[in-house]
Coordinates of C-alpha atoms and ligand atoms in Angstrom, one line a residue:
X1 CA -2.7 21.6 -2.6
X2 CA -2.0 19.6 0.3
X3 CA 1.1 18.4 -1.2
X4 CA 3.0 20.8 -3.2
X5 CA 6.6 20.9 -4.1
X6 CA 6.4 16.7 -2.7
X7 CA 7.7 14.1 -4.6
X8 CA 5.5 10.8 -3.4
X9 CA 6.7 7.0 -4.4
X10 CA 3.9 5.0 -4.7
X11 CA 4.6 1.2 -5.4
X12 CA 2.1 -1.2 -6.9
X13 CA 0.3 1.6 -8.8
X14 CA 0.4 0.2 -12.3
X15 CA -3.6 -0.6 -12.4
X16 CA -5.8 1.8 -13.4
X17 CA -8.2 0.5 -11.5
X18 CA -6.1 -0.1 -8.4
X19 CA -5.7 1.6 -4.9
X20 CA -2.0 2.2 -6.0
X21 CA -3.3 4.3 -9.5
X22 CA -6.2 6.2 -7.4
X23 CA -4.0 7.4 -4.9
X24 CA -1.4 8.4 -7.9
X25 CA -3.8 10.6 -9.3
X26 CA -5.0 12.2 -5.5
X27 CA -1.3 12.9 -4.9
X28 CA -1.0 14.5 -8.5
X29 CA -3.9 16.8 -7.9
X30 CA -2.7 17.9 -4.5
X31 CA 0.4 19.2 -6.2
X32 CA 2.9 16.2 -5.7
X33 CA 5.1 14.7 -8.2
X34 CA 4.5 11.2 -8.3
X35 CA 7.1 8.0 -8.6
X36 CA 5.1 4.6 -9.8
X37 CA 6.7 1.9 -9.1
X38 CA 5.2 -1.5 -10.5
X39 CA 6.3 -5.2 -11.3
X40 CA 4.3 -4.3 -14.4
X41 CA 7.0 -1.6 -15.9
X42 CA 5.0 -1.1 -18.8
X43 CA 1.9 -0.4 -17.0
X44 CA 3.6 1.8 -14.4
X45 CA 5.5 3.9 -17.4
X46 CA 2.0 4.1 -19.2
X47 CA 0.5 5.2 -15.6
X48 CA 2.8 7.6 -15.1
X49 CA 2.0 8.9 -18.3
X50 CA -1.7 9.4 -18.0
X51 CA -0.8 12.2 -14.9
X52 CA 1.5 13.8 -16.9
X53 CA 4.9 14.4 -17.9
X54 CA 6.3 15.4 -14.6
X55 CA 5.4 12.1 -13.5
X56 CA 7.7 8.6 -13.3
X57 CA 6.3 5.2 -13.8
X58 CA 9.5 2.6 -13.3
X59 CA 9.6 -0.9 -13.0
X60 CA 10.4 -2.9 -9.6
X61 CA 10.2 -5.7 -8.4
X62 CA 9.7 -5.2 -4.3
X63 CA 10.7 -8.8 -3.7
X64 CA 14.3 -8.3 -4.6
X65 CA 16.4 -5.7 -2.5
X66 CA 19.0 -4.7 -4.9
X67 CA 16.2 -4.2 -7.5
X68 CA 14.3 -1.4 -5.0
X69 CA 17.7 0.3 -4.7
X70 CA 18.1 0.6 -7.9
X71 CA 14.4 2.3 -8.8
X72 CA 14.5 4.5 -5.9
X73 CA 18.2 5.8 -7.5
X74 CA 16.1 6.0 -10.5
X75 CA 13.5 8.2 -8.5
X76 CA 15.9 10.5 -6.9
X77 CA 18.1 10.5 -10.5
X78 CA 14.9 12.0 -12.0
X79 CA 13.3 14.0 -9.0
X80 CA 16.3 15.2 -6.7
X81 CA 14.0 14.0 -3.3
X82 CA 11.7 11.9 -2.0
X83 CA 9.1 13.3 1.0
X84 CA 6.3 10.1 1.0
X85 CA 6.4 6.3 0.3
X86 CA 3.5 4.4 -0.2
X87 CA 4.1 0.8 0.2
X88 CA 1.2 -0.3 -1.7
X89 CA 2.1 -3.2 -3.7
X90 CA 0.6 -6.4 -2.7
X91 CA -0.8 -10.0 -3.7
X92 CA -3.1 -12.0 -2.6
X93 CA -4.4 -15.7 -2.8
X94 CA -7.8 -17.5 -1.8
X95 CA -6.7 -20.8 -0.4
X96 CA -7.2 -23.2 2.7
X97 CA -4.4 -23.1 5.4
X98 CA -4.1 -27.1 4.8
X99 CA -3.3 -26.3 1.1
X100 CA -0.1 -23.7 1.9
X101 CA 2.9 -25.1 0.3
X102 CA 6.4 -23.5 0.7
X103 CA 6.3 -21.6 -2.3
X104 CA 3.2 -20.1 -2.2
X105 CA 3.7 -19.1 1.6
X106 CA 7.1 -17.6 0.6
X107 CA 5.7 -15.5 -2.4
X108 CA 2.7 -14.1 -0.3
X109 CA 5.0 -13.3 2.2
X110 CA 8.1 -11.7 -0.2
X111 CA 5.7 -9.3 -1.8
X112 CA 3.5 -8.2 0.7
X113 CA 6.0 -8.1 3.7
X114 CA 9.3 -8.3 2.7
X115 CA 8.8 -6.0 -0.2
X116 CA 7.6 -3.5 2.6
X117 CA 11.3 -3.7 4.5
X118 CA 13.1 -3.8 0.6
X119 CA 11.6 -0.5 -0.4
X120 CA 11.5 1.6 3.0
X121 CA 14.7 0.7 3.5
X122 CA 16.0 1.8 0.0
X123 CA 14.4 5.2 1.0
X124 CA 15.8 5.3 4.3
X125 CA 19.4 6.9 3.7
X126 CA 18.0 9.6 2.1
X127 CA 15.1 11.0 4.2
X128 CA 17.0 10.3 7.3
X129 CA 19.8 12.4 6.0
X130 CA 16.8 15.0 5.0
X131 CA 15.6 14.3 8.9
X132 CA 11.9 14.3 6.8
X133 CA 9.4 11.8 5.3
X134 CA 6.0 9.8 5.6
X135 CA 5.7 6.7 4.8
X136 CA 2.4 4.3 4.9
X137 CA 1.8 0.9 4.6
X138 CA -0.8 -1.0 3.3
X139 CA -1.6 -4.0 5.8
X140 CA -5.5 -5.3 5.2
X141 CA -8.7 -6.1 7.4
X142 CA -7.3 -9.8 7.1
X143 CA -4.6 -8.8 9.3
X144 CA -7.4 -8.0 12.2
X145 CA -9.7 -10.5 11.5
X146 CA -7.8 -13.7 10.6
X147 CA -8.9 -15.2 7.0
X148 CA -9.8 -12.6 4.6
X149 CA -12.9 -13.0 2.6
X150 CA -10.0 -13.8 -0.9
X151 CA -7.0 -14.2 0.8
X152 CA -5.5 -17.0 2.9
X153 CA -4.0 -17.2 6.5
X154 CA -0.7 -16.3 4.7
X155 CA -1.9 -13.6 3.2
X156 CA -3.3 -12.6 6.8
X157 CA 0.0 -13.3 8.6
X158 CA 1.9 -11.0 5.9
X159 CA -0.6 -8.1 6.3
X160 CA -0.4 -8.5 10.3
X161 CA 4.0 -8.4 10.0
X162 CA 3.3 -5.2 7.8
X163 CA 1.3 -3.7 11.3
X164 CA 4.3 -4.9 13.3
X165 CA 7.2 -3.8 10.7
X166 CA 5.7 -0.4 10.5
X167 CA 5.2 0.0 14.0
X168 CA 9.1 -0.7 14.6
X169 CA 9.8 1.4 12.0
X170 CA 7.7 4.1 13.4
X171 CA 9.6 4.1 16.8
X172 CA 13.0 3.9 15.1
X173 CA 12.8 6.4 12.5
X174 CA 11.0 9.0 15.0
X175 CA 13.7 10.6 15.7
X176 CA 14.8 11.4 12.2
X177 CA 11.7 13.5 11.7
X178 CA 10.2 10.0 9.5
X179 CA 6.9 9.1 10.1
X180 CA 5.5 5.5 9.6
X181 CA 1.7 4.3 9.2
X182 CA -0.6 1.8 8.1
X183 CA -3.7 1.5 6.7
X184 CA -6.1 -1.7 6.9
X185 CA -9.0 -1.5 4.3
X186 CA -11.7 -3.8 4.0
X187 CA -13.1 -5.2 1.1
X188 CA -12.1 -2.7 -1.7
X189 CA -13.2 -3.3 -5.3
X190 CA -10.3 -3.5 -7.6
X191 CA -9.3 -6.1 -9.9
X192 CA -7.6 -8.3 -7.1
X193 CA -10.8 -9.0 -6.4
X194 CA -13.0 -8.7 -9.5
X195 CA -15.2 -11.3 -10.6
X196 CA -14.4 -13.4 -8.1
X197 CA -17.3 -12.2 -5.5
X198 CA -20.4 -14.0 -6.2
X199 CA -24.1 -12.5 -5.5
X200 CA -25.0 -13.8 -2.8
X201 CA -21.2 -14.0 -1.0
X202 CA -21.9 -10.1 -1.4
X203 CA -25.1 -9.7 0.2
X204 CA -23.2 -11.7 3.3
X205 CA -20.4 -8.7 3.3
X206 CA -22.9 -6.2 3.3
X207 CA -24.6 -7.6 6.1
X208 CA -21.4 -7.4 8.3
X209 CA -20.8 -3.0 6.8
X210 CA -22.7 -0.7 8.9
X211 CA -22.0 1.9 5.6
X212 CA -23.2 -1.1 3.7
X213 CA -21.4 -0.7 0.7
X214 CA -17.8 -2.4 -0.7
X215 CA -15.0 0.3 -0.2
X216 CA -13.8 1.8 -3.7
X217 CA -10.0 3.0 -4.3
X218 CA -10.4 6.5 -3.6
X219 CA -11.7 5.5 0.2
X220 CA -8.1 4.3 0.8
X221 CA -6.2 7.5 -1.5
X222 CA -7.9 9.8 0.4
X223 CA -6.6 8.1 3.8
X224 CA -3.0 7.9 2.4
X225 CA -3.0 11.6 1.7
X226 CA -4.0 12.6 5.2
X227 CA -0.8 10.1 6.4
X228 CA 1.2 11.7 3.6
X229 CA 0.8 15.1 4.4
X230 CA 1.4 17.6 7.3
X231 CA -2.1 17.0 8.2
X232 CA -1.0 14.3 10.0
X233 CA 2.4 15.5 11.2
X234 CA 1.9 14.2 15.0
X235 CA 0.7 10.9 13.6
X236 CA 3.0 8.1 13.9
X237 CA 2.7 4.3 14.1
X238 CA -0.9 4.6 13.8
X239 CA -3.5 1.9 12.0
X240 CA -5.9 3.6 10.3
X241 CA -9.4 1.4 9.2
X242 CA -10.9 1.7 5.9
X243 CA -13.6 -0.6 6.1
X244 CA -17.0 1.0 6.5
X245 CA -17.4 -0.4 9.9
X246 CA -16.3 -4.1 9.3
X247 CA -14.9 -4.4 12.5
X248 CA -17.2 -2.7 15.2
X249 CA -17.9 -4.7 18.0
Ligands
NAD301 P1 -4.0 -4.4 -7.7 O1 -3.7 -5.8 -8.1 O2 -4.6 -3.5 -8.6 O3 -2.6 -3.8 -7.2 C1 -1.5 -4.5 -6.8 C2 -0.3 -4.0 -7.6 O4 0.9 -4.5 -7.1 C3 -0.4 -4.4 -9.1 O5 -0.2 -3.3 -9.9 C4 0.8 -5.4 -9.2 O6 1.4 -5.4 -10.5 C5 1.7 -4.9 -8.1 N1 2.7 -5.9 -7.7 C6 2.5 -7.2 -7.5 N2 3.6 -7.8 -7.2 C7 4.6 -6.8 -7.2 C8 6.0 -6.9 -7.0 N3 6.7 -8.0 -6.7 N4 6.7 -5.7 -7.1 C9 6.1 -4.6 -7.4 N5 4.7 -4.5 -7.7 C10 4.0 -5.6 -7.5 O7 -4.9 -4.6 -6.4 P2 -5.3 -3.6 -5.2 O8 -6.5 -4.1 -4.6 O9 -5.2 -2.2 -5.7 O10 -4.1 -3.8 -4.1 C11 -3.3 -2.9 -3.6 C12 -2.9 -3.2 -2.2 O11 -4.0 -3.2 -1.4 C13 -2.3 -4.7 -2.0 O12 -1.3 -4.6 -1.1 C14 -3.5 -5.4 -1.4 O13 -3.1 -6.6 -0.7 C15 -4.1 -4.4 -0.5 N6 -5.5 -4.5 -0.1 C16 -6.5 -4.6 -1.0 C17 -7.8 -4.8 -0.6 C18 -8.9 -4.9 -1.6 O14 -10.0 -5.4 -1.2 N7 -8.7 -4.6 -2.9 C19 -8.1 -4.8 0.8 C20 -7.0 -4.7 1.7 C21 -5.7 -4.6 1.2

């Protein structure tokens, strides 16, 4: 019960067959109480659900400050504290740099970046004032590599300003006992990926994954509930790979 008596916000966790949903239910079985926040409020209510009545699936929309302020007021309204964030929630978009128009940079970049900033700092008042907390981030392989195998350079420029906004958060928040990571998966498979990875595309990936298989959600859980709990309580401003090898060289 790595996580008992914590109450965990996870954002983006609506899909059962998401990263967001797997680490929901990891968190749930190390004893935390678990927050989902979704764009999706039904999905994130009926998520919730599924772990159990202790559990809070609310809808949010990361984008929009005043709408993260308002869930995690709802959160704290139902729990009383919040000890982890999991900035989870993401898009993504498969499209040549040439083709980037202003509104689909500024949507890539609102959800997967700005919605990063919008919900830490909604949580910030209260675990500074608690001088306690863990937040992660999820930034992506794309971030490292440039171009990810579905997403676009602007999907690759938000995921690398989710390495850099964590890390500043990391050195600012130090001090009041908050801890801020990231993690970087590789090619996970969950539906903002399904069906769109052909046969032989696949057999290219797995040429270039020494563990030669695609990641699956609970590869990334498991890594946010080291960064979540005291496990890693001398870990801050630290990227963590999930990507069975992708990037050795
Ligand atoms: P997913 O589509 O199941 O999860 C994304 C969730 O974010 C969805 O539930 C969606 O409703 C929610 N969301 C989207 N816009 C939102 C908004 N404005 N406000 C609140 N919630 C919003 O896909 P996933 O693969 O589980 O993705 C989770 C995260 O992991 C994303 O940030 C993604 O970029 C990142 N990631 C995924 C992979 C992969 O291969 N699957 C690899 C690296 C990083």
């Amino acid at each position: 019960m790595l996580l008992k008596g914590k109450t965990a916000v996870i954002s983006g966790g609506a899909g059962a067959r998401g990263i967001g949903f797997a680490t929901a239910k990891t968190f749930a079985a190390q004893g935390a109480r678990v927050a989902i926040l979704d764009l999706d409020a039904a999905g994130a209510a009926k998520a919730a659900a599924e772990l159990g009545p202790e559990h809070v699936g609310i809808g949010c929309d990361v984008t929009d400050k005043a709408d993260c302020a308002r869930a995690i007021g709802e959160v704290l309204a139902a729990t009383g504290q919040i000890d982890i964030l999991i900035n989870n929630a993401g898009i993504t978009q498969a499209i040549k740099v040439w083709d980037i128009d202003p509104e689909s940079w500024a949507r890539i970049q609102d959800v997967n970046l700005k919605g990063v900033l919008y919900l830490s700092q909604a949580v910030m008042p209260h675990m500074r004032e608690r001088k306690a907390g863990a937040i992660a981030c999820m930034s992506s392989v794309s971030a490292q590599r440039g171009g990810g195998i579905l997403g676009g350079a602007h999907y690759s420029a938000a995921k690398a300003g989710v390495l850099g906004l964590a890390k500043a958060m990391a050195r600012e928040l130090g001090a009041d006992g908050i801890r801020v990571n990231c993690v970087t998966p590789g090619l996970i498979q969950t539906d903002i990926n399904a069906g769109k990875i052909s046969d032989d595309a696949r057999v290219k990936i797995l040429e270039n994954i020494p563990l030669n298989r695609l990641g699956v959600p609970q590869d990334v859980a498991n890594i946010f509930l080291f960064l979540a709990s005291d496990l890693s309580a001398y870990v801050t401003g630290a990227v963590i790979d999930v990507n069975g090898g992708m990037l050795i060289h």
